[in-house]
PDB file of C-alpha atoms and ligand atoms in Angstrom:
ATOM      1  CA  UNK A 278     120.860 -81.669 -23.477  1.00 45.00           C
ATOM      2  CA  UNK A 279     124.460 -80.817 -22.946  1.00 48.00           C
ATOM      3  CA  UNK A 280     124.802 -82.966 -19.841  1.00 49.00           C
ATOM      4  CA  UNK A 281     123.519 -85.841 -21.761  1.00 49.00           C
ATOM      5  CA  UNK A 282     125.835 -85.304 -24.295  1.00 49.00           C
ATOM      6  CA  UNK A 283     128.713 -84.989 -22.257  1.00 45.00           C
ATOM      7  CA  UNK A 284     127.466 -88.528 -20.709  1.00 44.00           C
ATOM      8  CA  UNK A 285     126.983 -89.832 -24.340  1.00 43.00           C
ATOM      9  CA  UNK A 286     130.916 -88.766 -25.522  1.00 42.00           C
ATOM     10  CA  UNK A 287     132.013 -90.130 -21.769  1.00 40.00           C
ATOM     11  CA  UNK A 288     130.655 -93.200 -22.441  1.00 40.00           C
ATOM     12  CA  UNK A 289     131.536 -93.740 -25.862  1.00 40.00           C
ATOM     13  CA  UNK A 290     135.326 -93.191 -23.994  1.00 38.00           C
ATOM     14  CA  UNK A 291     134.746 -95.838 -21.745  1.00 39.00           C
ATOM     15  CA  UNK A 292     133.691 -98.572 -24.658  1.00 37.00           C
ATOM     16  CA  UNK A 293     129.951 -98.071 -23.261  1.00 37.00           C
ATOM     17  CA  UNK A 294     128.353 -97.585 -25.863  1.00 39.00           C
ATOM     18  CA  UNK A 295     129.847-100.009 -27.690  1.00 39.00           C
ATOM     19  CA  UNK A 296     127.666-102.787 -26.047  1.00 39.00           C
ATOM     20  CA  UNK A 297     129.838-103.577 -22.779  1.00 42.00           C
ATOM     21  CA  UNK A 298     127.675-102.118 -19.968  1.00 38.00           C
ATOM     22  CA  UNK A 299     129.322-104.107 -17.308  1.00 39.00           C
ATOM     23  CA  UNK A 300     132.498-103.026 -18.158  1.00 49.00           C
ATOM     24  CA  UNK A 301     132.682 -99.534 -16.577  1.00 52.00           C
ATOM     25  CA  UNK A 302     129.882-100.628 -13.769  1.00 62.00           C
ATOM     26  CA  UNK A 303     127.286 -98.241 -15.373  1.00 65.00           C
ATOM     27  CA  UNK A 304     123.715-100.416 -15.157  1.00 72.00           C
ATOM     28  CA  UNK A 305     122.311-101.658 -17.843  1.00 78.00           C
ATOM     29  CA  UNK A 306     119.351 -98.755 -17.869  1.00 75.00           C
ATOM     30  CA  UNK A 307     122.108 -96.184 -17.953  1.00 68.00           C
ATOM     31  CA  UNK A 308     123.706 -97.274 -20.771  1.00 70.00           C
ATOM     32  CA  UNK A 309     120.654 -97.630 -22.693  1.00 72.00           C
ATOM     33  CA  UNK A 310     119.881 -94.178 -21.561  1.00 67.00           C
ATOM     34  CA  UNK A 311     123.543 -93.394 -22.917  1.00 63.00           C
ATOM     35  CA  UNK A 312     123.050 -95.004 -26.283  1.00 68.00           C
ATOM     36  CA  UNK A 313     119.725 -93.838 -26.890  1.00 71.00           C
ATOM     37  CA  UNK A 314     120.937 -89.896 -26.249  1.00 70.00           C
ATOM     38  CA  UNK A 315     123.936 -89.975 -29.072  1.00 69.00           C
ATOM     39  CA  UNK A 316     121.190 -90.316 -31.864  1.00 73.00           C
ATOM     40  CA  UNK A 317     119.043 -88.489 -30.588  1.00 75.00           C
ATOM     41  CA  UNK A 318     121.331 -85.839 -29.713  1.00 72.00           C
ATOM     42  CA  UNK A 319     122.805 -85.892 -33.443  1.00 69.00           C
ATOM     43  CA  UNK A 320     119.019 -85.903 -34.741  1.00 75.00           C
ATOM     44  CA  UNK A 321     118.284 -82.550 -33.029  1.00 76.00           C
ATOM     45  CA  UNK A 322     121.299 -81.159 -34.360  1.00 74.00           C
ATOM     46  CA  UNK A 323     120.592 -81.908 -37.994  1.00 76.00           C
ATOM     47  CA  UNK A 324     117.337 -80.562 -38.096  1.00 85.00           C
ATOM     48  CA  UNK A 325     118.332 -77.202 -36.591  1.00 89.00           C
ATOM     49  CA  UNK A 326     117.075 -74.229 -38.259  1.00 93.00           C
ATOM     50  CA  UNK A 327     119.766 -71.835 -39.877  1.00 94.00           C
ATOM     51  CA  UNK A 328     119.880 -69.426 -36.990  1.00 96.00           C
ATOM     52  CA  UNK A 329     120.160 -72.026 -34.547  1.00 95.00           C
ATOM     53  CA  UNK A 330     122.481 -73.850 -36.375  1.00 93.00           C
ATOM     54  CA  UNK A 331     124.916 -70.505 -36.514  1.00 96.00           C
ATOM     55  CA  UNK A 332     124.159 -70.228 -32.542  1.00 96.00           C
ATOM     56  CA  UNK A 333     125.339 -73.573 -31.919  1.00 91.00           C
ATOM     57  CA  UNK A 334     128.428 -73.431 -34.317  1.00 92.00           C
ATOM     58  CA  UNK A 335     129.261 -69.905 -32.147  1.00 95.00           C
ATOM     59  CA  UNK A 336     128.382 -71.273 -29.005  1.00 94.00           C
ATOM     60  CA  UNK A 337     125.401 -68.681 -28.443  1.00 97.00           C
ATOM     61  CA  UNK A 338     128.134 -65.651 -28.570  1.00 97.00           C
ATOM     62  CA  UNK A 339     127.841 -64.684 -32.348  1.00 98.00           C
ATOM     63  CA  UNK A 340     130.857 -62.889 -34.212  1.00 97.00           C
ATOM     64  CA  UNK A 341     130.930 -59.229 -35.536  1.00 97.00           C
ATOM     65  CA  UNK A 342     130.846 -60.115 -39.228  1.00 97.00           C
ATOM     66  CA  UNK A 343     127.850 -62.371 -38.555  1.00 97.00           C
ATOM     67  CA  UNK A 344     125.277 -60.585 -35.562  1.00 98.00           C
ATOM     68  CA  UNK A 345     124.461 -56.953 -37.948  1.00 98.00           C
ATOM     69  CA  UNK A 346     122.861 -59.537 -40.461  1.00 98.00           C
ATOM     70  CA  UNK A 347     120.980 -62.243 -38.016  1.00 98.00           C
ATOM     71  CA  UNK A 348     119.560 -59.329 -36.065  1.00 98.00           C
ATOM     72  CA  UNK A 349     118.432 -57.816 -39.291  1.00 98.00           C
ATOM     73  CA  UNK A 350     116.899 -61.293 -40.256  1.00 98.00           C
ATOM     74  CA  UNK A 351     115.465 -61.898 -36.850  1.00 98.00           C
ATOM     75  CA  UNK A 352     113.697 -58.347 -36.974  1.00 98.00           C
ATOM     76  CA  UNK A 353     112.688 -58.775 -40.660  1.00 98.00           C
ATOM     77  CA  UNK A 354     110.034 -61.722 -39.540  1.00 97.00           C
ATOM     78  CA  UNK A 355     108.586 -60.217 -36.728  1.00 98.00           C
ATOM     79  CA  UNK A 356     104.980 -59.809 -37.059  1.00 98.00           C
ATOM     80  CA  UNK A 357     102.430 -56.881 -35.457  1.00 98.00           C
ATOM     81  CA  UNK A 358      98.896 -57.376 -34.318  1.00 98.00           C
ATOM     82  CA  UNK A 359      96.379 -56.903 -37.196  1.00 97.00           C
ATOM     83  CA  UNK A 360      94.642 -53.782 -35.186  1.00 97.00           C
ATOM     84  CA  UNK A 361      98.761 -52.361 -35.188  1.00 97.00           C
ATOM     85  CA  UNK A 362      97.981 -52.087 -31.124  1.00 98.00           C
ATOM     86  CA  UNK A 363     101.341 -53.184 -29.639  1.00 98.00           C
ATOM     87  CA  UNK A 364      99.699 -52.704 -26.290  1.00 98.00           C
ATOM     88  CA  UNK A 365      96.603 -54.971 -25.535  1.00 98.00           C
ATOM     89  CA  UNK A 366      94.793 -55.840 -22.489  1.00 98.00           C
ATOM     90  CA  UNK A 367      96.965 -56.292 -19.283  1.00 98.00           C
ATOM     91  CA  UNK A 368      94.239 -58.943 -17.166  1.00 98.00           C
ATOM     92  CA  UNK A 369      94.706 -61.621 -20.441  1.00 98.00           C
ATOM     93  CA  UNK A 370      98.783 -60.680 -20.298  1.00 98.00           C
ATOM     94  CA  UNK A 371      98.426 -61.302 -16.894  1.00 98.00           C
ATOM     95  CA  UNK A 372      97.155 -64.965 -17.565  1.00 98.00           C
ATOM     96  CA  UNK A 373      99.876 -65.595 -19.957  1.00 98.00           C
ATOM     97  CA  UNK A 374     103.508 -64.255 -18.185  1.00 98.00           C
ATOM     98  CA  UNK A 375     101.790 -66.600 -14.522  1.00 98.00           C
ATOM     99  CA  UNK A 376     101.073 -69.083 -16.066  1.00 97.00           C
ATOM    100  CA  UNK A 377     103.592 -72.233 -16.488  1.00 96.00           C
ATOM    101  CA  UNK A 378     102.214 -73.852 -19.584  1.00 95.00           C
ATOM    102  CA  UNK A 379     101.833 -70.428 -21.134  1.00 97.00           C
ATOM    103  CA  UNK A 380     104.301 -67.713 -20.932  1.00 97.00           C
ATOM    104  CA  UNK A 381     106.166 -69.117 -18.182  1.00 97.00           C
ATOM    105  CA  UNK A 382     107.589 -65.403 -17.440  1.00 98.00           C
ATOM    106  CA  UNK A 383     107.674 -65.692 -14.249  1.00 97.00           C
ATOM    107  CA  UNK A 384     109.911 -68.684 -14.021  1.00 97.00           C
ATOM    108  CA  UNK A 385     112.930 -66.386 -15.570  1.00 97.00           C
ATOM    109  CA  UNK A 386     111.990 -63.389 -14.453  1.00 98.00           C
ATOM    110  CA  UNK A 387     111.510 -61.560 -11.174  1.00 97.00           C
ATOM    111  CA  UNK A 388     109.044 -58.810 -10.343  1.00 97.00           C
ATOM    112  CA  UNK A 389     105.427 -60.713 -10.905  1.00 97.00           C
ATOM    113  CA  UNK A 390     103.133 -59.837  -8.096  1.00 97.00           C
ATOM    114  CA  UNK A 391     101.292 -63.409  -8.335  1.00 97.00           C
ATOM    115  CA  UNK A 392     103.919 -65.781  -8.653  1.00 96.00           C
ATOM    116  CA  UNK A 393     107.491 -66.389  -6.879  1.00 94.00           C
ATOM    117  CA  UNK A 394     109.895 -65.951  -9.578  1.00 93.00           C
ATOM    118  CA  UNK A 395     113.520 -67.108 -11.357  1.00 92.00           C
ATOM    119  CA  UNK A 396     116.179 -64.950 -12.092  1.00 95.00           C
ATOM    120  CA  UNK A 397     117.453 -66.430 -15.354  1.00 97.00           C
ATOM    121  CA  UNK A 398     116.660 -63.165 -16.900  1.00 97.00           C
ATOM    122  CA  UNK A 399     117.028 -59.927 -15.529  1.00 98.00           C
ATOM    123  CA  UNK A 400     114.616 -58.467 -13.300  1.00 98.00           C
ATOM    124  CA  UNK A 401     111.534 -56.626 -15.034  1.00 98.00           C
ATOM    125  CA  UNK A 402     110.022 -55.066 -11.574  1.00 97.00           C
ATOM    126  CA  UNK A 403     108.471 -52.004 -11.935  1.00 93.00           C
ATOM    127  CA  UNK A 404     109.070 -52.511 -15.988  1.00 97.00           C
ATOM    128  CA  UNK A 405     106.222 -49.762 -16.401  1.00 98.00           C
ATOM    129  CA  UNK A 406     108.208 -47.376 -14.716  1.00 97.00           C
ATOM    130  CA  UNK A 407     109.712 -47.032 -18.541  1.00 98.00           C
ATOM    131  CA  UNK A 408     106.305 -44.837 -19.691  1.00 98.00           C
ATOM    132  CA  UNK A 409     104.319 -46.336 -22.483  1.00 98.00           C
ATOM    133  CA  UNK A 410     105.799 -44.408 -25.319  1.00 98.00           C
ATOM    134  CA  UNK A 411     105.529 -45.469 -29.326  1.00 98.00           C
ATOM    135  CA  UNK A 412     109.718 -46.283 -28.809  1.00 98.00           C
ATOM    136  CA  UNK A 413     109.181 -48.367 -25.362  1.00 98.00           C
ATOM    137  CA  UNK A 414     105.579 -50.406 -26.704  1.00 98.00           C
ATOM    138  CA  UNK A 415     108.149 -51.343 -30.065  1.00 98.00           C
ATOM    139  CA  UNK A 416     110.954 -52.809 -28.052  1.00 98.00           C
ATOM    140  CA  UNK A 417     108.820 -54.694 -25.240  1.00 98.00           C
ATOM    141  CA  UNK A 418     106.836 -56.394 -28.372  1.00 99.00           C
ATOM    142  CA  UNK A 419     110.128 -57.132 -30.434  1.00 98.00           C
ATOM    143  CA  UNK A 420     111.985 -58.421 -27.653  1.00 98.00           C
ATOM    144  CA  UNK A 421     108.920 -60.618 -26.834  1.00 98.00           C
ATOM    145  CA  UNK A 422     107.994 -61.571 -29.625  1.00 98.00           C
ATOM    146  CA  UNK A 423     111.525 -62.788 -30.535  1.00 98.00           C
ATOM    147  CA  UNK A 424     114.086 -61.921 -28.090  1.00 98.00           C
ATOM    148  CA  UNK A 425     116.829 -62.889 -30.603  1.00 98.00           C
ATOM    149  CA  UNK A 426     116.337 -59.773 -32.334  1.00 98.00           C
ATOM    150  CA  UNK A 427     117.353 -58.147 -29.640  1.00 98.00           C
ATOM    151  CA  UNK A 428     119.926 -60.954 -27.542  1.00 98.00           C
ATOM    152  CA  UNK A 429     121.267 -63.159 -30.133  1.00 98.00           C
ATOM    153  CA  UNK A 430     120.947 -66.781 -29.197  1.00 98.00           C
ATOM    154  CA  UNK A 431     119.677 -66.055 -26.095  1.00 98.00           C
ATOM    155  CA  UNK A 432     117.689 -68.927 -23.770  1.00 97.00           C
ATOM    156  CA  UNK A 433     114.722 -67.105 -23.734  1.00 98.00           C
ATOM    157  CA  UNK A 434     112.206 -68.402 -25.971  1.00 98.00           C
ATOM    158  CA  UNK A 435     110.546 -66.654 -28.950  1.00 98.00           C
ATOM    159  CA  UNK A 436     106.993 -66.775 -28.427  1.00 98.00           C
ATOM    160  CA  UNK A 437     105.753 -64.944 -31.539  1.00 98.00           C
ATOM    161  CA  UNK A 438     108.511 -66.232 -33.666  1.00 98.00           C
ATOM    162  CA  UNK A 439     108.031 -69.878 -32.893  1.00 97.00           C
ATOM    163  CA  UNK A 440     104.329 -69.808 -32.414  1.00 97.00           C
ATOM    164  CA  UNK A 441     103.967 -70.216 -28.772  1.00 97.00           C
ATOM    165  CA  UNK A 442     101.923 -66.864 -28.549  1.00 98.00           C
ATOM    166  CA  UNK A 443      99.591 -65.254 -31.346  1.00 98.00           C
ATOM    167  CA  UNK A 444     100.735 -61.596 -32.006  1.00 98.00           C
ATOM    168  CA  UNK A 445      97.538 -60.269 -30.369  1.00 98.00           C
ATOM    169  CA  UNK A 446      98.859 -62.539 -27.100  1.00 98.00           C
ATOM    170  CA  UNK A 447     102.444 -60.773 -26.982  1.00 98.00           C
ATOM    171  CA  UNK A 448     100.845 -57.338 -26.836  1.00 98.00           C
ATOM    172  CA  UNK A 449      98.197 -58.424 -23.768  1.00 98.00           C
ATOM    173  CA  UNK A 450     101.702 -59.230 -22.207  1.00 98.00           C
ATOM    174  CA  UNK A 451     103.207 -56.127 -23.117  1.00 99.00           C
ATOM    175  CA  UNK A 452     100.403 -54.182 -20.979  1.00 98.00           C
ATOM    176  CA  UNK A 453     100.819 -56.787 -18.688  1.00 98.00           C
ATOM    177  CA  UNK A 454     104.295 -55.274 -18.068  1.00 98.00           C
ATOM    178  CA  UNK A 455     103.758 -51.921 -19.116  1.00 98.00           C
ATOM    179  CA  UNK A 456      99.959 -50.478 -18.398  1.00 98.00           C
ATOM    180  CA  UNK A 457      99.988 -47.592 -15.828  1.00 97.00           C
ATOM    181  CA  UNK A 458      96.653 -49.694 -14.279  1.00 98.00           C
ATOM    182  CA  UNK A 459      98.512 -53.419 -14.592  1.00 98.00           C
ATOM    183  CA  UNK A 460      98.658 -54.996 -11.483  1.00 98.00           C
ATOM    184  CA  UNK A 461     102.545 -55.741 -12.609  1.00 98.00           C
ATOM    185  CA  UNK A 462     102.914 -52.086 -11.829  1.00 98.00           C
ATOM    186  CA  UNK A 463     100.488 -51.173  -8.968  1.00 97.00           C
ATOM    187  CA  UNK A 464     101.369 -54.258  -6.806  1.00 97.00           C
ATOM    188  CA  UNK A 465     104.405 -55.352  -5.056  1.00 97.00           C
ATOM    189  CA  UNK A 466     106.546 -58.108  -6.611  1.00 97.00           C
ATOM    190  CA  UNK A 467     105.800 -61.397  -4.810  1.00 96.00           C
ATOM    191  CA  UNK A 468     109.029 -62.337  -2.468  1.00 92.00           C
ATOM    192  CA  UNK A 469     110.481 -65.536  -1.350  1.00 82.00           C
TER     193      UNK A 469
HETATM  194  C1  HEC B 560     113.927 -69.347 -20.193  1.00 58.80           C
HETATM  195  C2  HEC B 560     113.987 -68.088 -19.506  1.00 58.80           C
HETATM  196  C3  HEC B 560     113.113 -66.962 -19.967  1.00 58.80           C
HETATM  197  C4  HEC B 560     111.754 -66.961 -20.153  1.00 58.80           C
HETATM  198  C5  HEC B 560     110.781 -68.123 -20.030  1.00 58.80           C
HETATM  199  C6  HEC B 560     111.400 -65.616 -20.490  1.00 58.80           C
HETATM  200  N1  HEC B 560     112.516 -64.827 -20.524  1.00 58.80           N
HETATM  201 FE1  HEC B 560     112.567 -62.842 -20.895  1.00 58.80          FE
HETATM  202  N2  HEC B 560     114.595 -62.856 -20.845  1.00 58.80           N
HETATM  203  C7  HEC B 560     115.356 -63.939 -20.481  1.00 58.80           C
HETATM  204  C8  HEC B 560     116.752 -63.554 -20.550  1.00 58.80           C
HETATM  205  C9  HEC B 560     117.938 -64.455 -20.233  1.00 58.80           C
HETATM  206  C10 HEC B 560     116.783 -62.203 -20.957  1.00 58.80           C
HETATM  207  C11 HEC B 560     118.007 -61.324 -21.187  1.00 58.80           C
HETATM  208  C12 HEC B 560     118.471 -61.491 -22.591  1.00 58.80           C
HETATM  209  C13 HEC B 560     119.926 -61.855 -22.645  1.00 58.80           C
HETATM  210  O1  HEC B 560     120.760 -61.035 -22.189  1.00 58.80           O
HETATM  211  O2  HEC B 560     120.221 -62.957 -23.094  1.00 58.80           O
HETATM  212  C14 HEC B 560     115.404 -61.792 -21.121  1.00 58.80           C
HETATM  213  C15 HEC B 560     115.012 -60.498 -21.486  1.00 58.80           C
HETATM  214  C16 HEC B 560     113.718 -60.036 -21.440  1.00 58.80           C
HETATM  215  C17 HEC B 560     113.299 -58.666 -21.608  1.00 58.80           C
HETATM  216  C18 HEC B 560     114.206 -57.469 -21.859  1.00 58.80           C
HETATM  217  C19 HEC B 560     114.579 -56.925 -20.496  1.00 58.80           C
HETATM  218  C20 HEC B 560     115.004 -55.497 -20.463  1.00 58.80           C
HETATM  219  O3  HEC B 560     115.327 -55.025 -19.334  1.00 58.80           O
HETATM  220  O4  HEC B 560     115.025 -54.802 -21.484  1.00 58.80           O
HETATM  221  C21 HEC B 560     111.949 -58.628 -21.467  1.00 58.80           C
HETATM  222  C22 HEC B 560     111.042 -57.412 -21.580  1.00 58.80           C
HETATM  223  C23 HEC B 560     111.506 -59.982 -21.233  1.00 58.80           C
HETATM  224  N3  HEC B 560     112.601 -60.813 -21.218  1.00 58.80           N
HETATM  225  C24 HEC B 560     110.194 -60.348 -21.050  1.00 58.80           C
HETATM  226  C25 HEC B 560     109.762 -61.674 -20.947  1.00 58.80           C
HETATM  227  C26 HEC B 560     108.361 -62.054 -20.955  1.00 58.80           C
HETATM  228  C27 HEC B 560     107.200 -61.094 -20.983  1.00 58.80           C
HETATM  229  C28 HEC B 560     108.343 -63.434 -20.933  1.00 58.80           C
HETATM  230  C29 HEC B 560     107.139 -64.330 -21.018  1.00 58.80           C
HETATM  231  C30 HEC B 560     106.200 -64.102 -22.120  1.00 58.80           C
HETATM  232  C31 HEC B 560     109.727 -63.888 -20.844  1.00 58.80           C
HETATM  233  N4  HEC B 560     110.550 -62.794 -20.878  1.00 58.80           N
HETATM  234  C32 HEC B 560     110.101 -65.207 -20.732  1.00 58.80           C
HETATM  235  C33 HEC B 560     114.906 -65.180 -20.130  1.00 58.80           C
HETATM  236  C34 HEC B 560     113.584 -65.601 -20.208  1.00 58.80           C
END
């Protein structure tokens, strides 16, 4: 998205976007391409919701005066499992965090024994090394669930928040990462 919009505001520089495409020797699919991103661009930006919008004004790092209040907001919506089991069962978590059109864990984070993995996040190998207490169950969920509440403005998504994962979903990945018996814990990470 940035790159594009970089391209866009080069363009519009160079009298591109304008309507001259031969003028700067970009073709004429590129400046299409070019013309077509500045709306689009400005459309995604006005239908940001409030929290977004603050994380793009800040440029993701949020000020003092502003990050007590958004985390308290963030935390304020996060929803539990009906049951109130923050832990579910590990074999359906597993499904989710390997799986690309699911939880696409693995892509950001090493330490999956099934799947070769990113390091856009930090490393959760051996995660379940943290016990399985009340305090530990919480955070895993929360941060899940909707990261922001944790990392302001942070890439990774929020799956409960935004409805990518059902509440009972998050907690089958929380014993993905955290069961004593999950294979995320009793097998070795998968290596390059
Ligand atoms: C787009 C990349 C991305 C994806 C996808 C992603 N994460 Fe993350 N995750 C991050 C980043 C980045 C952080 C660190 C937060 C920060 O500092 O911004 C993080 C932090 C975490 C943490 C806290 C780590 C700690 O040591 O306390 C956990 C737990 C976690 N992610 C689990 C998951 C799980 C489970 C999934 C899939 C359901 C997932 N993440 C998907 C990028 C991602």
């Amino acid at each position: 998205m940035r790159r594009i919009h970089l391209l866009a505001t080069l363009a519009l520089l160079l009298g591109v976007a304008g309507g001259q495409p031969g003028r700067t020797g970009l073709s004429e699919d590129l400046a299409k391409l070019v013309r077509g991103s500045g709306s689009s661009y400005g459309e995604a930006i006005l239908k940001q919701t409030p929290d977004q919008a603050l994380c793009t004004a800040h440029k993701n790092r949020l000020p003092a005066d502003v990050v007590g209040q958004f985390i308290q907001e963030q935390r304020s919506a996060i929803k539990y499992p009906k049951d109130g089991r923050l832990m579910g069962d590990w074999k359906q978590g597993e499904a989710v965090f390997n799986t690309l059109a699911r939880g696409n864990c693995f892509s950001c984070h090493f330490g999956s024994p099934l799947n070769v993995s990113g390091n856009v996040g930090p490393s959760l190998e051996k995660y379940g090394q943290r016990g399985t207490s009340e305090a530990v169950q919480r955070y895993t969920y929360e941060v899940i669930y909707n990261p922001w509440a944790y990392f302001p403005c942070t890439v990774m998504y929020r799956f409960g928040h935004n409805g990518l994962l059902t509440p009972e979903e998050v907690a089958h990945v929380v014993a993905y990462l955290l069961d004593p018996a999950s294979d995320f814990n009793t097998k070795p990470a998968l290596r390059r």
